Amino acid sequence: MIIHYYRLLPYLLTRLPMWTLIKRKQSYVDHLLVPLIIIRCLALTLVKKHSNPYPKSKKKMSAPSSYGSIAKKEELCDCQLLVRICTSKTKENPNKKFKVCPNSLKLGKKCKYWEWIDEPVTGNPDLKQKLEAVKVDVACLKKEVQELKNKAHSYRVEISCNII
């Protein structure tokens, strides 16, 4: 609910205690400034709180990034809608960001706008190859652990048979 504080101004002006002005020897203008400043601050706060942060203009402007602190330019798809930033959940591209048309998630008309977001590359360029090598090592170690478990199980069976 938005309260229009500027509508309260006539009410406040009629309710000002005039005797305090005479008693404190302040001017009428000084006494009016405090309520006006309060009203203006409250009105600006409410306007900012309830205003639309995404205007309907088609101009490109900076917008808050949904995944980082770097401001990106807003982009429009072929439908002239603001593109949506999504995150990939596939094994091939885990947690990779991409831009897509909001209509692509709805039935009916589809826009073919789709684009990967190229994040800045940092660190070692050979990192992917090293990751693959580590994955191979882990797979070999898992296989070796399984073989040792099987061998230990067979020894237990053999020992239990010899005891009986």
PDB file of C-alpha atoms in Angstrom:
ATOM      1  CA  MET A   1       0.000   0.000   0.000  1.00  0.00           C
ATOM      2  CA  ILE A   2       1.426   3.371  -0.991  1.00  0.00           C
ATOM      3  CA  ILE A   3       0.668   6.263   1.327  1.00  0.00           C
ATOM      4  CA  HIS A   4       0.692   9.615  -0.436  1.00  0.00           C
ATOM      5  CA  TYR A   5       2.316  11.824   2.184  1.00  0.00           C
ATOM      6  CA  TYR A   6       1.940  14.942   0.071  1.00  0.00           C
ATOM      7  CA  ARG A   7      -1.819  14.615   0.620  1.00  0.00           C
ATOM      8  CA  LEU A   8      -1.219  14.897   4.359  1.00  0.00           C
ATOM      9  CA  LEU A   9       0.458  18.294   4.002  1.00  0.00           C
ATOM     10  CA  PRO A  10      -2.734  20.403   4.368  1.00  0.00           C
ATOM     11  CA  TYR A  11      -3.687  18.351   7.424  1.00  0.00           C
ATOM     12  CA  LEU A  12      -0.263  18.888   8.993  1.00  0.00           C
ATOM     13  CA  LEU A  13      -0.338  22.608   8.246  1.00  0.00           C
ATOM     14  CA  THR A  14      -3.685  23.031  10.000  1.00  0.00           C
ATOM     15  CA  ARG A  15      -2.556  21.036  13.037  1.00  0.00           C
ATOM     16  CA  LEU A  16       0.686  22.899  13.770  1.00  0.00           C
ATOM     17  CA  PRO A  17       0.780  24.127  17.359  1.00  0.00           C
ATOM     18  CA  MET A  18       0.975  27.882  16.864  1.00  0.00           C
ATOM     19  CA  TRP A  19       1.594  28.550  20.548  1.00  0.00           C
ATOM     20  CA  THR A  20       4.972  26.754  20.331  1.00  0.00           C
ATOM     21  CA  LEU A  21       6.041  29.219  17.657  1.00  0.00           C
ATOM     22  CA  ILE A  22       5.313  32.147  19.914  1.00  0.00           C
ATOM     23  CA  LYS A  23       6.718  30.472  23.013  1.00  0.00           C
ATOM     24  CA  ARG A  24      10.042  29.524  21.401  1.00  0.00           C
ATOM     25  CA  LYS A  25      10.219  32.658  19.234  1.00  0.00           C
ATOM     26  CA  GLN A  26      10.791  30.602  16.056  1.00  0.00           C
ATOM     27  CA  SER A  27       9.675  31.658  12.658  1.00  0.00           C
ATOM     28  CA  TYR A  28       6.746  29.946  10.986  1.00  0.00           C
ATOM     29  CA  VAL A  29       9.047  28.860   8.117  1.00  0.00           C
ATOM     30  CA  ASP A  30      11.501  27.114  10.461  1.00  0.00           C
ATOM     31  CA  HIS A  31       8.673  25.190  12.058  1.00  0.00           C
ATOM     32  CA  LEU A  32       7.394  24.047   8.643  1.00  0.00           C
ATOM     33  CA  LEU A  33      10.750  22.766   7.430  1.00  0.00           C
ATOM     34  CA  VAL A  34      10.913  19.751   9.720  1.00  0.00           C
ATOM     35  CA  PRO A  35       7.584  18.173   8.671  1.00  0.00           C
ATOM     36  CA  LEU A  36       8.264  18.964   5.013  1.00  0.00           C
ATOM     37  CA  ILE A  37      11.670  17.297   5.132  1.00  0.00           C
ATOM     38  CA  ILE A  38      10.194  14.240   6.860  1.00  0.00           C
ATOM     39  CA  ILE A  39       7.363  14.026   4.337  1.00  0.00           C
ATOM     40  CA  ARG A  40       9.730  14.354   1.399  1.00  0.00           C
ATOM     41  CA  CYS A  41      12.100  11.678   2.716  1.00  0.00           C
ATOM     42  CA  LEU A  42       9.248   9.261   3.384  1.00  0.00           C
ATOM     43  CA  ALA A  43       7.687   9.921  -0.011  1.00  0.00           C
ATOM     44  CA  LEU A  44      11.001   9.395  -1.825  1.00  0.00           C
ATOM     45  CA  THR A  45      11.599   6.192   0.109  1.00  0.00           C
ATOM     46  CA  LEU A  46       8.184   4.829  -0.826  1.00  0.00           C
ATOM     47  CA  VAL A  47       8.541   5.862  -4.458  1.00  0.00           C
ATOM     48  CA  LYS A  48      11.917   4.131  -4.701  1.00  0.00           C
ATOM     49  CA  LYS A  49      10.606   1.064  -2.891  1.00  0.00           C
ATOM     50  CA  HIS A  50       7.575   0.605  -5.143  1.00  0.00           C
ATOM     51  CA  SER A  51       8.959   1.799  -8.468  1.00  0.00           C
ATOM     52  CA  ASN A  52       9.782  -0.641 -11.258  1.00  0.00           C
ATOM     53  CA  PRO A  53      13.579  -1.203 -11.440  1.00  0.00           C
ATOM     54  CA  TYR A  54      13.294  -2.393 -15.053  1.00  0.00           C
ATOM     55  CA  PRO A  55      11.825   0.316 -17.257  1.00  0.00           C
ATOM     56  CA  LYS A  56      10.045  -0.726 -20.442  1.00  0.00           C
ATOM     57  CA  SER A  57      12.313   1.332 -22.686  1.00  0.00           C
ATOM     58  CA  LYS A  58      14.297  -0.527 -25.315  1.00  0.00           C
ATOM     59  CA  LYS A  59      17.488   1.395 -24.613  1.00  0.00           C
ATOM     60  CA  LYS A  60      20.455  -0.591 -23.413  1.00  0.00           C
ATOM     61  CA  MET A  61      21.476   0.372 -19.904  1.00  0.00           C
ATOM     62  CA  SER A  62      23.427  -1.164 -17.081  1.00  0.00           C
ATOM     63  CA  ALA A  63      21.597  -3.556 -14.796  1.00  0.00           C
ATOM     64  CA  PRO A  64      22.606  -5.468 -11.717  1.00  0.00           C
ATOM     65  CA  SER A  65      24.221  -8.779 -12.584  1.00  0.00           C
ATOM     66  CA  SER A  66      22.519 -11.827 -11.156  1.00  0.00           C
ATOM     67  CA  TYR A  67      25.745 -13.721 -10.650  1.00  0.00           C
ATOM     68  CA  GLY A  68      28.494 -11.222  -9.995  1.00  0.00           C
ATOM     69  CA  SER A  69      29.409  -7.659  -9.294  1.00  0.00           C
ATOM     70  CA  ILE A  70      30.346  -6.743 -12.867  1.00  0.00           C
ATOM     71  CA  ALA A  71      27.577  -4.698 -14.465  1.00  0.00           C
ATOM     72  CA  LYS A  72      26.464  -6.008 -17.855  1.00  0.00           C
ATOM     73  CA  LYS A  73      24.455  -4.294 -20.571  1.00  0.00           C
ATOM     74  CA  GLU A  74      20.857  -5.361 -20.852  1.00  0.00           C
ATOM     75  CA  GLU A  75      20.238  -7.215 -24.076  1.00  0.00           C
ATOM     76  CA  LEU A  76      17.063  -7.760 -26.026  1.00  0.00           C
ATOM     77  CA  CYS A  77      16.194 -10.982 -27.831  1.00  0.00           C
ATOM     78  CA  ASP A  78      14.485 -11.237 -31.223  1.00  0.00           C
ATOM     79  CA  CYS A  79      11.104 -10.794 -29.451  1.00  0.00           C
ATOM     80  CA  GLN A  80      12.348  -7.443 -28.054  1.00  0.00           C
ATOM     81  CA  LEU A  81      12.238  -8.800 -24.486  1.00  0.00           C
ATOM     82  CA  LEU A  82      15.023  -8.650 -21.926  1.00  0.00           C
ATOM     83  CA  VAL A  83      17.050 -11.854 -22.094  1.00  0.00           C
ATOM     84  CA  ARG A  84      17.108 -14.112 -19.066  1.00  0.00           C
ATOM     85  CA  ILE A  85      20.350 -15.422 -17.545  1.00  0.00           C
ATOM     86  CA  CYS A  86      20.206 -19.125 -16.684  1.00  0.00           C
ATOM     87  CA  THR A  87      22.672 -21.715 -15.420  1.00  0.00           C
ATOM     88  CA  SER A  88      23.416 -24.962 -17.217  1.00  0.00           C
ATOM     89  CA  LYS A  89      22.948 -28.169 -15.203  1.00  0.00           C
ATOM     90  CA  THR A  90      24.405 -30.602 -17.765  1.00  0.00           C
ATOM     91  CA  LYS A  91      27.514 -32.737 -17.259  1.00  0.00           C
ATOM     92  CA  GLU A  92      29.182 -31.201 -20.320  1.00  0.00           C
ATOM     93  CA  ASN A  93      28.719 -27.606 -19.111  1.00  0.00           C
ATOM     94  CA  PRO A  94      28.134 -27.654 -15.353  1.00  0.00           C
ATOM     95  CA  ASN A  95      27.183 -24.291 -13.834  1.00  0.00           C
ATOM     96  CA  LYS A  96      27.930 -22.405 -17.040  1.00  0.00           C
ATOM     97  CA  LYS A  97      25.832 -19.263 -17.565  1.00  0.00           C
ATOM     98  CA  PHE A  98      23.846 -18.603 -20.735  1.00  0.00           C
ATOM     99  CA  LYS A  99      21.343 -16.060 -22.039  1.00  0.00           C
ATOM    100  CA  VAL A 100      17.963 -17.142 -23.342  1.00  0.00           C
ATOM    101  CA  CYS A 101      14.681 -15.561 -24.421  1.00  0.00           C
ATOM    102  CA  PRO A 102      11.977 -15.610 -21.699  1.00  0.00           C
ATOM    103  CA  ASN A 103       9.514 -16.995 -24.293  1.00  0.00           C
ATOM    104  CA  SER A 104      11.641 -20.120 -24.733  1.00  0.00           C
ATOM    105  CA  LEU A 105      10.282 -21.405 -21.428  1.00  0.00           C
ATOM    106  CA  LYS A 106       6.645 -20.988 -22.509  1.00  0.00           C
ATOM    107  CA  LEU A 107       4.532 -23.022 -24.882  1.00  0.00           C
ATOM    108  CA  GLY A 108       3.543 -21.418 -28.147  1.00  0.00           C
ATOM    109  CA  LYS A 109       5.718 -18.855 -29.847  1.00  0.00           C
ATOM    110  CA  LYS A 110       9.393 -19.525 -29.447  1.00  0.00           C
ATOM    111  CA  CYS A 111      12.315 -17.212 -29.949  1.00  0.00           C
ATOM    112  CA  LYS A 112      15.564 -18.850 -31.012  1.00  0.00           C
ATOM    113  CA  TYR A 113      17.787 -16.435 -29.078  1.00  0.00           C
ATOM    114  CA  TRP A 114      20.362 -18.349 -27.058  1.00  0.00           C
ATOM    115  CA  GLU A 115      23.986 -17.488 -26.212  1.00  0.00           C
ATOM    116  CA  TRP A 116      26.701 -18.664 -23.822  1.00  0.00           C
ATOM    117  CA  ILE A 117      28.093 -16.054 -21.454  1.00  0.00           C
ATOM    118  CA  ASP A 118      31.847 -16.072 -21.816  1.00  0.00           C
ATOM    119  CA  GLU A 119      33.234 -15.632 -18.352  1.00  0.00           C
ATOM    120  CA  PRO A 120      36.755 -14.254 -18.075  1.00  0.00           C
ATOM    121  CA  VAL A 121      39.377 -16.983 -18.090  1.00  0.00           C
ATOM    122  CA  THR A 122      41.663 -16.856 -15.091  1.00  0.00           C
ATOM    123  CA  GLY A 123      44.437 -19.102 -13.928  1.00  0.00           C
ATOM    124  CA  ASN A 124      46.198 -21.814 -15.891  1.00  0.00           C
ATOM    125  CA  PRO A 125      44.996 -22.522 -19.462  1.00  0.00           C
ATOM    126  CA  ASP A 126      46.032 -26.198 -19.060  1.00  0.00           C
ATOM    127  CA  LEU A 127      43.616 -26.603 -16.186  1.00  0.00           C
ATOM    128  CA  LYS A 128      41.078 -28.660 -18.168  1.00  0.00           C
ATOM    129  CA  GLN A 129      43.736 -31.172 -19.240  1.00  0.00           C
ATOM    130  CA  LYS A 130      44.994 -31.453 -15.669  1.00  0.00           C
ATOM    131  CA  LEU A 131      41.435 -31.994 -14.456  1.00  0.00           C
ATOM    132  CA  GLU A 132      40.946 -34.832 -16.949  1.00  0.00           C
ATOM    133  CA  ALA A 133      44.233 -36.422 -15.812  1.00  0.00           C
ATOM    134  CA  VAL A 134      43.126 -36.246 -12.174  1.00  0.00           C
ATOM    135  CA  LYS A 135      39.766 -37.817 -13.084  1.00  0.00           C
ATOM    136  CA  VAL A 136      41.581 -40.718 -14.767  1.00  0.00           C
ATOM    137  CA  ASP A 137      43.809 -41.153 -11.696  1.00  0.00           C
ATOM    138  CA  VAL A 138      40.773 -41.194  -9.406  1.00  0.00           C
ATOM    139  CA  ALA A 139      39.063 -43.806 -11.596  1.00  0.00           C
ATOM    140  CA  CYS A 140      42.189 -46.014 -11.515  1.00  0.00           C
ATOM    141  CA  LEU A 141      42.458 -45.670  -7.737  1.00  0.00           C
ATOM    142  CA  LYS A 142      38.779 -46.540  -7.281  1.00  0.00           C
ATOM    143  CA  LYS A 143      39.285 -49.654  -9.414  1.00  0.00           C
ATOM    144  CA  GLU A 144      42.349 -50.627  -7.367  1.00  0.00           C
ATOM    145  CA  VAL A 145      40.451 -50.135  -4.082  1.00  0.00           C
ATOM    146  CA  GLN A 146      37.619 -52.330  -5.361  1.00  0.00           C
ATOM    147  CA  GLU A 147      40.098 -55.060  -6.350  1.00  0.00           C
ATOM    148  CA  LEU A 148      41.687 -54.926  -2.887  1.00  0.00           C
ATOM    149  CA  LYS A 149      38.254 -55.141  -1.231  1.00  0.00           C
ATOM    150  CA  ASN A 150      37.408 -58.189  -3.355  1.00  0.00           C
ATOM    151  CA  LYS A 151      40.763 -59.786  -2.477  1.00  0.00           C
ATOM    152  CA  ALA A 152      40.210 -59.112   1.253  1.00  0.00           C
ATOM    153  CA  HIS A 153      36.726 -60.628   1.022  1.00  0.00           C
ATOM    154  CA  SER A 154      38.067 -63.758  -0.673  1.00  0.00           C
ATOM    155  CA  TYR A 155      40.737 -64.112   2.058  1.00  0.00           C
ATOM    156  CA  ARG A 156      38.039 -63.838   4.744  1.00  0.00           C
ATOM    157  CA  VAL A 157      35.973 -66.524   3.043  1.00  0.00           C
ATOM    158  CA  GLU A 158      39.041 -68.743   2.709  1.00  0.00           C
ATOM    159  CA  ILE A 159      39.981 -68.255   6.383  1.00  0.00           C
ATOM    160  CA  SER A 160      36.432 -68.956   7.563  1.00  0.00           C
ATOM    161  CA  CYS A 161      36.355 -72.156   5.460  1.00  0.00           C
ATOM    162  CA  ASN A 162      39.677 -73.317   6.942  1.00  0.00           C
ATOM    163  CA  ILE A 163      38.419 -72.731  10.482  1.00  0.00           C
ATOM    164  CA  ILE A 164      35.335 -74.860   9.963  1.00  0.00           C
TER     165      ILE A 164
END
